[in-house]
Amino acid sequence: MAHLSAAAASLSASAAIPPFNRTIVQLGKLFHGSSLLKFHSNSLFFSSTPRSRQLRLVSSAIEGRNLGSNEVSQEEAMTPYSWPDKKRPRVCILGGGFGGLYTALRLDSLTWPDDKKPQVILVDQSERFVFKPMLYELLTGEVDAWEIAPRFSDLLVNTAVQFLKDRVKILSPCDHLGMNGPTTVSGSGGSVQLESGLVIEYDWLVLSLGAEPKLDVIPGAVEFAFPFSTLNDACKVNEKLTKLERENFGKKNPIRVVVVGLGYSGVELAATISERLEGKGVVQAIGVDSSILPNAPSGNKEAALKVLNTRKVELLLGYFVRRIGKSGDFGSSIENSEVEEKVNDSEKLIVEVQANEKGAKSQLLEADLVLWTVGNKPLLPELEPNGWPFELPVTGRGQAETDETLQVKGHPRIFAVGDSSALRDSKGKVLPATAQVAFQQADFAGWNIWAAINNRPLLPFRFQNLGEMMVLGRNDAAITPSFIEGITLEGPIGHTARKLAYLIRLPTDEHRVKVGISWLAKSAVDSIATVQSNITKVLSGS
């Protein structure tokens, strides 16, 4: 874990250091041994450093000069990012998910005074934006990867937003309690050091780092379970299913898939995979609650149950997973279990589950594929104690505490959206980390940065729940709109409505047109194939 602190002894006290940076150096001397910030880097964005290799660094890039020191390696070069315009405001957005990318597009679309239109740079560790709600369609072949995972460079080609593929390493904010003033654009709001060694100095920062699946909660999950959160995850699951289908072709033994979790992601996966296997496999879904989708509208829940029951998905409600491993690791437990067919292959996966009831015995489930959909962890840094004035207020779950304008508390130059933000509604409940919330926050974050730069009042964010949608297979979905009470669109109608809603939500007009044409062409081909199939059946029957 990277342990950062002000290393004033290694900084030059030359006259070239601006007065503000001398202040930072003096603070570093005063609080020597404290930390600027420490990051988890087991995540997609952060790279951790063991305590035996502690890194102490204070860096600043002012007018093209890099001022920094590295006690670990004097050879590591810090390169300041050169903004094209020295006068216009600089906005750095970390993370290219729904919150980050849509904030960047919002900023680019607003009308700005000539001298105040900000320079925007978007940093993400992947070269592609992923429209996560439609990852399930990759498993059925209903969409192609380019349609739901376009490159950032293609999406931003007609904008002034710059994209940089890199990973965040160190964040050094210097706007604590308005050190630079919350309403002025002069001076720096802080700097971001990337894994490549590039240092980006910013005036305004947007945190939209997303989250990753949390698998390290039970033994064996990290080693044997497949998450389903990224494009890479979806491709791996698809490859595994394809391999199993080939290996089991013509065999009597069914493919066994276990889905852990019965929230939206778990239910959508169970429905999609059960349809794909078409009787060639057995899908078992495990949920700790007594029902599926505990927080979903009743219409969505009923539609999902109908589909799961029709496809003979086995639901284990009120169960939790104790461990996952290979059958050889379970020893005599296999022989004493109620597994229908004794497992002869020591490499076969076994999922040990137990009912929530007191005194209940554990059960063993055989599996060819285990899918994990329970829990996630935001990719924000963990903070060292006593890091004033550089620390960010982070909740126990790892999200930045923000006020109603989406500004991080105590840091007027930093906004947080999506999974990176812990914003509470009028009832004091933290808003859910959903795509719908991130969409809406991106609009407000972009507008509020515009307002801050132009010395206008910032708007408080108010979430409007538009309803909930879920996919249940190639021709099945469920939509419960919040503005029409008691109505749920399901089956083919719900499926079509969901695709249209997401088509509208794709990032740019150009991408919407391309995807829309592609989907129309596929729909036409599918319709022709259906007609031909029906004609063939009629003719063969006659």
XYZ file of C-alpha atoms in Angstrom:
542
model
C 0.000 0.000 0.000
C 1.507 3.293 -1.040
C 2.392 5.360 1.988
C 2.767 8.987 0.987
C 4.059 11.809 3.077
C 5.599 15.224 2.677
C 9.321 14.628 2.135
C 10.482 18.176 2.634
C 14.091 17.193 3.220
C 14.418 15.965 -0.335
C 12.850 19.037 -1.959
C 15.036 21.828 -3.203
C 14.515 25.148 -1.463
C 15.493 27.102 -4.574
C 13.997 30.433 -5.472
C 12.318 28.774 -8.452
C 9.638 27.352 -6.163
C 6.547 29.591 -6.194
C 5.396 30.964 -2.828
C 2.429 28.602 -2.594
C 4.683 25.613 -3.111
C 7.079 26.873 -0.432
C 4.057 26.842 1.865
C 3.448 23.214 0.982
C 7.089 22.405 1.711
C 6.857 24.098 5.100
C 3.674 22.160 5.863
C 5.549 19.029 4.938
C 8.282 19.882 7.444
C 5.715 20.695 10.085
C 3.794 17.456 9.592
C 6.715 15.226 8.627
C 5.705 11.592 8.897
C 2.108 12.272 7.972
C 0.624 11.184 4.688
C -0.734 13.001 1.681
C -2.788 10.072 0.545
C -2.534 6.345 0.308
C -4.067 4.256 -2.426
C -5.232 0.681 -2.815
C -3.694 -0.329 -6.048
C -5.055 -3.908 -6.203
C -7.863 -2.221 -7.978
C -8.243 -1.436 -11.639
C -6.908 2.056 -11.063
C -4.452 2.007 -8.192
C -1.195 0.205 -7.745
C -0.120 -0.655 -4.234
C 3.382 -0.648 -2.839
C 4.352 -2.911 0.088
C 5.438 -1.179 3.273
C 8.972 -2.425 2.682
C 8.997 -0.238 -0.439
C 7.403 2.933 0.900
C 7.183 5.823 -1.498
C 7.364 9.373 -0.197
C 6.627 12.081 -2.679
C 5.468 15.660 -3.050
C 5.188 16.768 -6.648
C 4.072 19.880 -8.475
C 4.195 20.869 -12.118
C 4.223 24.656 -12.412
C 4.857 26.252 -15.798
C 6.441 23.103 -17.181
C 8.769 22.500 -14.202
C 8.527 19.310 -12.181
C 9.344 19.672 -8.516
C 9.480 16.331 -6.798
C 11.545 13.731 -5.063
C 11.422 9.982 -4.791
C 13.161 8.305 -1.873
C 12.805 4.887 -3.461
C 14.190 5.471 -6.927
C 16.014 8.613 -7.966
C 15.820 7.430 -11.580
C 12.009 7.551 -11.810
C 11.209 10.535 -14.013
C 8.268 12.781 -13.247
C 7.021 14.405 -16.448
C 4.601 17.334 -16.197
C 1.632 17.216 -18.552
C 1.738 20.212 -20.865
C -1.654 21.853 -21.168
C -2.086 23.542 -24.582
C -3.294 26.837 -23.143
C -1.679 28.371 -20.056
C -4.603 30.676 -19.318
C -7.787 28.643 -19.725
C -9.079 26.503 -16.806
C -7.870 22.896 -16.581
C -10.272 20.054 -15.750
C -8.974 16.557 -15.068
C -11.495 13.682 -14.984
C -10.360 10.407 -13.443
C -12.359 7.448 -14.705
C -14.238 7.003 -17.957
C -17.383 5.237 -16.787
C -20.872 6.697 -16.956
C -20.017 9.489 -14.523
C -16.640 10.466 -15.968
C -17.306 10.214 -19.706
C -20.704 11.878 -19.537
C -19.311 14.714 -17.403
C -16.641 15.297 -20.061
C -19.242 15.326 -22.842
C -21.461 17.655 -20.826
C -18.605 20.124 -20.326
C -17.825 20.077 -24.038
C -21.464 20.700 -24.996
C -21.997 23.779 -22.801
C -21.674 27.338 -24.095
C -18.567 29.046 -22.703
C -16.999 32.501 -22.884
C -13.978 32.263 -25.201
C -11.427 32.735 -22.448
C -13.111 30.389 -19.953
C -13.864 27.228 -21.895
C -11.878 24.645 -19.940
C -9.313 22.241 -21.268
C -10.546 18.768 -20.351
C -8.517 15.601 -20.062
C -10.116 12.216 -19.366
C -7.957 9.486 -17.809
C -8.936 5.827 -17.794
C -6.970 2.591 -17.506
C -8.877 1.096 -20.446
C -9.104 2.302 -24.034
C -12.834 1.529 -24.179
C -15.936 2.888 -22.530
C -18.230 0.038 -21.443
C -22.019 0.327 -21.397
C -22.304 -2.163 -18.540
C -26.100 -2.702 -18.467
C -25.827 -4.427 -21.859
C -22.947 -6.814 -21.125
C -25.480 -9.649 -20.816
C -26.347 -9.358 -24.502
C -22.770 -10.348 -25.365
C -23.497 -13.830 -23.983
C -26.465 -14.288 -26.317
C -24.758 -12.732 -29.338
C -27.427 -10.052 -29.518
C -24.858 -7.236 -29.581
C -21.272 -6.910 -30.739
C -18.486 -5.630 -28.524
C -17.979 -2.417 -30.533
C -21.629 -1.463 -30.006
C -21.482 -1.427 -26.207
C -17.735 -0.888 -25.747
C -16.579 1.812 -28.200
C -13.099 3.310 -27.952
C -12.797 6.621 -26.118
C -10.800 7.986 -29.045
C -13.768 7.355 -31.361
C -16.329 8.834 -28.975
C -14.286 11.987 -28.375
C -13.073 12.574 -31.948
C -15.461 15.505 -32.531
C -14.890 17.110 -29.131
C -12.115 19.108 -27.523
C -11.742 16.497 -24.750
C -8.339 14.801 -24.607
C -8.133 11.127 -23.641
C -5.223 9.488 -21.860
C -4.941 5.768 -21.170
C -3.153 5.447 -17.841
C -3.612 4.485 -14.191
C -3.843 6.842 -11.238
C -1.033 6.500 -8.730
C -0.930 9.562 -6.463
C -3.428 12.320 -5.828
C -2.205 15.561 -4.244
C -5.086 18.019 -3.736
C -4.187 21.439 -2.376
C -7.569 23.127 -2.112
C -8.420 22.029 1.429
C -10.834 24.461 3.072
C -10.495 26.817 0.138
C -6.706 27.287 0.249
C -6.943 28.633 -3.292
C -10.418 30.053 -2.849
C -13.568 28.272 -3.962
C -14.616 30.835 -6.560
C -11.389 31.828 -8.315
C -9.713 29.982 -11.161
C -6.209 31.261 -10.527
C -3.753 28.906 -8.932
C -3.731 25.128 -8.923
C -6.332 22.872 -7.352
C -3.758 20.102 -7.023
C -2.009 17.459 -9.091
C -2.415 13.843 -10.135
C 0.504 11.525 -10.739
C -0.108 8.642 -13.112
C 1.555 5.252 -13.189
C 3.535 6.246 -16.278
C 5.174 9.072 -14.318
C 3.114 11.803 -15.933
C 1.961 14.545 -13.542
C -1.213 16.447 -14.378
C -1.799 19.719 -12.585
C -5.465 20.692 -12.519
C -7.772 23.505 -11.504
C -10.813 21.215 -11.173
C -10.901 17.490 -10.586
C -13.703 14.955 -11.117
C -13.468 11.602 -9.338
C -15.344 8.882 -11.201
C -13.191 5.832 -10.613
C -15.989 3.282 -10.467
C -15.880 0.056 -8.484
C -14.723 -3.517 -8.857
C -16.245 -6.813 -7.664
C -15.414 -7.794 -4.116
C -14.462 -11.457 -4.265
C -12.168 -11.799 -1.266
C -15.009 -12.405 1.186
C -14.993 -16.212 1.189
C -12.249 -18.798 0.559
C -11.832 -19.752 -3.085
C -13.869 -16.966 -4.666
C -10.854 -15.084 -6.015
C -9.336 -18.245 -7.505
C -12.402 -19.973 -8.922
C -15.310 -17.534 -9.360
C -15.851 -15.365 -12.432
C -16.981 -11.763 -11.837
C -19.205 -10.047 -14.397
C -18.472 -6.355 -14.307
C -16.190 -5.410 -17.205
C -15.899 -6.160 -20.922
C -12.987 -8.450 -20.128
C -15.128 -10.311 -17.557
C -17.933 -10.796 -20.089
C -15.509 -12.066 -22.727
C -13.990 -14.552 -20.281
C -17.416 -15.873 -19.260
C -18.440 -16.181 -22.901
C -15.230 -18.071 -23.732
C -15.739 -20.413 -20.787
C -19.342 -21.144 -21.792
C -18.306 -21.772 -25.404
C -15.587 -24.183 -24.253
C -18.035 -26.053 -22.001
C -20.595 -26.277 -24.817
C -18.004 -27.808 -27.130
C -16.713 -30.260 -24.533
C -20.224 -31.378 -23.573
C -21.568 -31.642 -27.117
C -23.339 -34.986 -27.495
C -22.816 -35.926 -23.842
C -25.551 -36.641 -21.334
C -23.969 -34.809 -18.400
C -25.387 -31.253 -18.258
C -23.281 -28.137 -17.903
C -23.610 -26.907 -14.342
C -23.546 -23.174 -13.676
C -23.810 -21.645 -10.207
C -24.680 -17.946 -9.869
C -23.883 -16.351 -6.511
C -26.240 -13.485 -5.763
C -29.857 -12.799 -6.697
C -29.840 -9.050 -7.089
C -30.309 -7.573 -10.561
C -26.985 -8.802 -11.934
C -27.439 -12.343 -10.610
C -31.002 -12.662 -11.888
C -30.091 -11.277 -15.319
C -27.148 -13.668 -15.600
C -29.196 -16.690 -14.480
C -31.971 -15.892 -16.985
C -29.571 -15.201 -19.851
C -27.394 -18.278 -19.361
C -30.321 -20.640 -18.784
C -31.776 -19.511 -22.111
C -28.431 -19.954 -23.863
C -27.930 -23.488 -22.567
C -31.466 -24.490 -23.688
C -31.759 -27.639 -21.623
C -28.102 -28.575 -22.041
C -27.290 -27.252 -18.617
C -28.450 -26.707 -15.064
C -28.389 -23.213 -13.542
C -28.486 -22.818 -9.772
C -28.750 -19.328 -8.263
C -27.962 -18.602 -4.612
C -29.377 -15.692 -2.633
C -29.030 -14.830 1.029
C -32.488 -13.239 1.174
C -35.780 -15.096 1.236
C -36.717 -13.723 -2.196
C -35.033 -12.589 -5.374
C -34.505 -8.883 -6.070
C -35.329 -7.773 -2.512
C -35.292 -4.060 -3.374
C -36.900 -4.236 -6.820
C -40.438 -3.180 -7.787
C -42.948 -6.009 -7.490
C -43.577 -5.988 -11.254
C -39.927 -6.672 -12.066
C -39.735 -9.336 -9.382
C -42.815 -11.171 -10.673
C -41.629 -11.019 -14.297
C -38.218 -12.380 -13.322
C -39.684 -15.228 -11.258
C -41.911 -16.215 -14.159
C -38.949 -16.436 -16.544
C -36.662 -18.253 -14.085
C -39.327 -20.832 -13.301
C -40.087 -21.385 -16.989
C -36.401 -22.041 -17.665
C -36.132 -24.319 -14.618
C -33.498 -22.258 -12.820
C -33.017 -23.747 -9.362
C -33.258 -21.005 -6.724
C -31.563 -21.483 -3.361
C -33.112 -18.704 -1.292
C -31.933 -18.000 2.231
C -28.508 -19.538 1.589
C -24.983 -18.168 1.769
C -21.769 -19.508 0.258
C -19.119 -20.759 2.669
C -16.326 -21.626 0.248
C -15.503 -22.566 -3.334
C -12.863 -25.086 -4.302
C -11.927 -28.100 -6.347
C -13.521 -31.417 -5.437
C -10.137 -32.824 -4.439
C -9.947 -30.234 -1.656
C -13.187 -31.398 -0.046
C -12.042 -34.973 0.618
C -14.561 -37.162 2.436
C -17.155 -34.369 2.383
C -17.954 -35.350 -1.219
C -18.699 -38.950 -0.261
C -21.027 -37.917 2.563
C -22.819 -35.251 0.558
C -26.075 -35.436 -1.362
C -24.468 -34.604 -4.705
C -26.501 -36.590 -7.204
C -23.528 -37.922 -9.138
C -20.309 -38.532 -7.265
C -17.542 -36.364 -8.669
C -14.651 -38.423 -10.001
C -12.761 -35.463 -11.398
C -10.629 -33.882 -8.661
C -10.518 -30.658 -10.699
C -14.297 -30.249 -10.664
C -15.526 -27.168 -8.811
C -17.570 -27.507 -5.639
C -19.566 -24.715 -4.005
C -20.319 -25.204 -0.311
C -23.530 -23.461 0.751
C -25.428 -23.263 4.006
C -28.927 -22.155 4.913
C -29.392 -19.145 7.166
C -31.347 -21.277 9.611
C -29.610 -21.973 12.885
C -28.024 -25.421 12.996
C -28.522 -26.090 9.278
C -25.983 -28.381 7.636
C -23.954 -27.257 4.660
C -24.596 -28.587 1.162
C -22.228 -29.152 -1.745
C -23.059 -28.043 -5.281
C -21.147 -29.314 -8.293
C -20.194 -26.601 -10.794
C -18.458 -26.197 -14.134
C -18.718 -22.424 -13.865
C -19.246 -20.162 -10.845
C -20.385 -16.565 -11.428
C -19.990 -13.995 -8.650
C -22.352 -10.998 -8.492
C -22.288 -10.116 -4.780
C -20.743 -6.889 -3.522
C -18.276 -4.400 -4.945
C -15.687 -1.978 -3.650
C -15.229 1.598 -4.898
C -11.819 2.381 -6.347
C -11.149 5.446 -4.244
C -8.023 5.665 -2.102
C -7.793 4.843 1.554
C -6.378 7.734 3.514
C -3.549 7.827 5.997
C -4.533 9.395 9.323
C -3.244 12.866 10.172
C -2.969 13.770 6.510
C -4.161 17.364 6.895
C -4.529 19.352 4.706
C -4.508 16.771 1.924
C -6.936 14.116 3.066
C -10.310 13.439 1.473
C -13.344 12.538 3.577
C -14.044 8.919 2.654
C -16.774 6.687 4.050
C -16.127 3.242 5.451
C -17.232 1.819 2.132
C -14.594 3.835 0.270
C -16.690 6.619 -1.258
C -15.973 10.337 -1.017
C -18.397 12.310 1.141
C -19.941 14.991 -1.052
C -22.329 17.827 -0.425
C -25.480 18.319 -2.476
C -23.544 20.110 -5.240
C -21.394 16.952 -5.696
C -18.313 18.741 -4.340
C -16.184 16.648 -2.005
C -16.604 18.051 1.489
C -13.764 20.406 2.341
C -12.471 20.399 -1.246
C -14.239 22.988 -3.430
C -12.112 22.059 -6.468
C -13.011 18.339 -6.436
C -16.276 16.769 -7.580
C -17.189 13.097 -7.147
C -19.811 11.160 -9.108
C -21.038 7.587 -9.517
C -19.431 4.901 -7.366
C -16.902 7.455 -6.091
C -19.602 9.588 -4.469
C -21.459 9.046 -1.202
C -24.357 11.438 -1.607
C -27.401 11.088 0.626
C -30.997 11.704 -0.334
C -33.540 13.703 1.677
C -34.039 10.688 3.977
C -30.321 10.386 4.742
C -29.859 7.250 2.641
C -26.827 7.005 0.336
C -27.920 6.944 -3.291
C -27.431 3.573 -5.015
C -24.414 3.079 -7.254
C -26.396 2.607 -10.456
C -25.946 3.786 -14.019
C -29.078 5.922 -13.687
C -27.608 7.850 -10.747
C -24.269 8.319 -12.538
C -26.011 9.606 -15.698
C -27.826 12.292 -13.772
C -24.850 13.236 -11.601
C -22.716 13.741 -14.706
C -25.112 16.415 -15.988
C -25.029 18.247 -12.660
C -21.246 17.914 -12.240
C -20.644 19.378 -15.697
C -23.035 22.255 -15.058
C -21.625 22.994 -11.602
C -18.051 23.141 -12.925
C -19.346 25.619 -15.508
C -21.024 27.605 -12.722
C -17.903 27.559 -10.522
C -15.662 28.775 -13.344
C -18.134 31.523 -14.270
C -18.777 32.574 -10.658
C -22.406 31.444 -10.752
C -24.358 29.637 -8.012
C -23.987 25.863 -8.011
C -27.089 23.681 -8.285
C -27.974 21.048 -5.673
C -28.268 17.562 -7.132
C -31.685 15.956 -6.957
C -32.004 12.366 -8.118
C -35.114 11.494 -10.121
C -35.879 7.787 -10.142
C -37.145 7.037 -13.643
C -37.797 3.365 -12.975
C -35.906 0.084 -13.194
C -35.063 -2.169 -16.138
C -33.644 -5.666 -16.473
C -32.927 -8.097 -19.294
C -34.088 -11.717 -19.048
C -32.908 -13.176 -22.361
C -32.947 -12.499 -26.103
C -36.633 -11.598 -26.188
C -37.429 -11.028 -22.530
C -37.019 -8.022 -20.279
C -38.912 -6.171 -17.585
C -39.357 -2.414 -17.189
C -41.180 -0.731 -14.325
C -41.328 3.043 -14.978
C -41.702 5.187 -11.865
C -43.971 7.712 -13.579
C -46.684 5.127 -14.384
C -47.777 3.441 -11.194
C -48.543 -0.280 -11.332
C -47.306 -0.787 -14.916
C -44.588 -3.279 -15.883
C -43.580 -3.880 -19.489
C -42.317 -7.437 -19.913
C -41.582 -10.016 -22.580
C -40.766 -8.843 -26.150
C -42.375 -5.427 -25.554
C -40.230 -4.813 -22.477
C -37.180 -6.074 -24.356
C -37.696 -3.644 -27.241
C -38.448 -0.722 -24.904
C -35.297 -1.417 -22.905
C -33.088 -1.462 -25.997
C -34.594 1.804 -27.231
C -34.057 3.429 -23.822
C -30.409 2.380 -23.798
C -29.921 3.381 -27.436
C -30.953 6.906 -26.466
C -28.504 6.807 -23.560
C -25.447 5.888 -25.653
C -22.757 8.566 -25.318
C -22.766 10.410 -28.667
C -25.098 11.026 -31.614
C -22.644 9.429 -34.033
C -22.425 6.244 -31.985
C -26.210 6.095 -31.572
C -26.690 6.235 -35.350
C -24.149 3.477 -35.984
C -25.569 1.204 -33.297
C -29.169 1.936 -34.317
C -28.464 0.936 -37.938
C -26.679 -2.202 -36.757
C -29.563 -3.226 -34.500
C -32.134 -2.605 -37.252
C -30.151 -4.769 -39.650
C -29.901 -7.580 -37.108
C -33.604 -7.313 -36.350
C -34.430 -7.582 -40.048
C -32.229 -10.658 -40.439
C -33.807 -12.280 -37.367
C -37.307 -11.543 -38.691
C -36.524 -13.093 -42.076
C -35.047 -16.157 -40.382
C -38.168 -16.519 -38.214
C -40.480 -16.276 -41.232
C -38.433 -18.849 -43.132
C -38.478 -21.180 -40.147
C -42.269 -20.887 -39.816
C -42.772 -21.504 -43.545
C -40.548 -24.584 -43.346
C -42.577 -25.941 -40.427
C -45.862 -25.363 -42.258
C -44.621 -27.028 -45.442
C -43.152 -29.996 -43.583
C -46.428 -30.402 -41.681
C -48.482 -30.416 -44.869
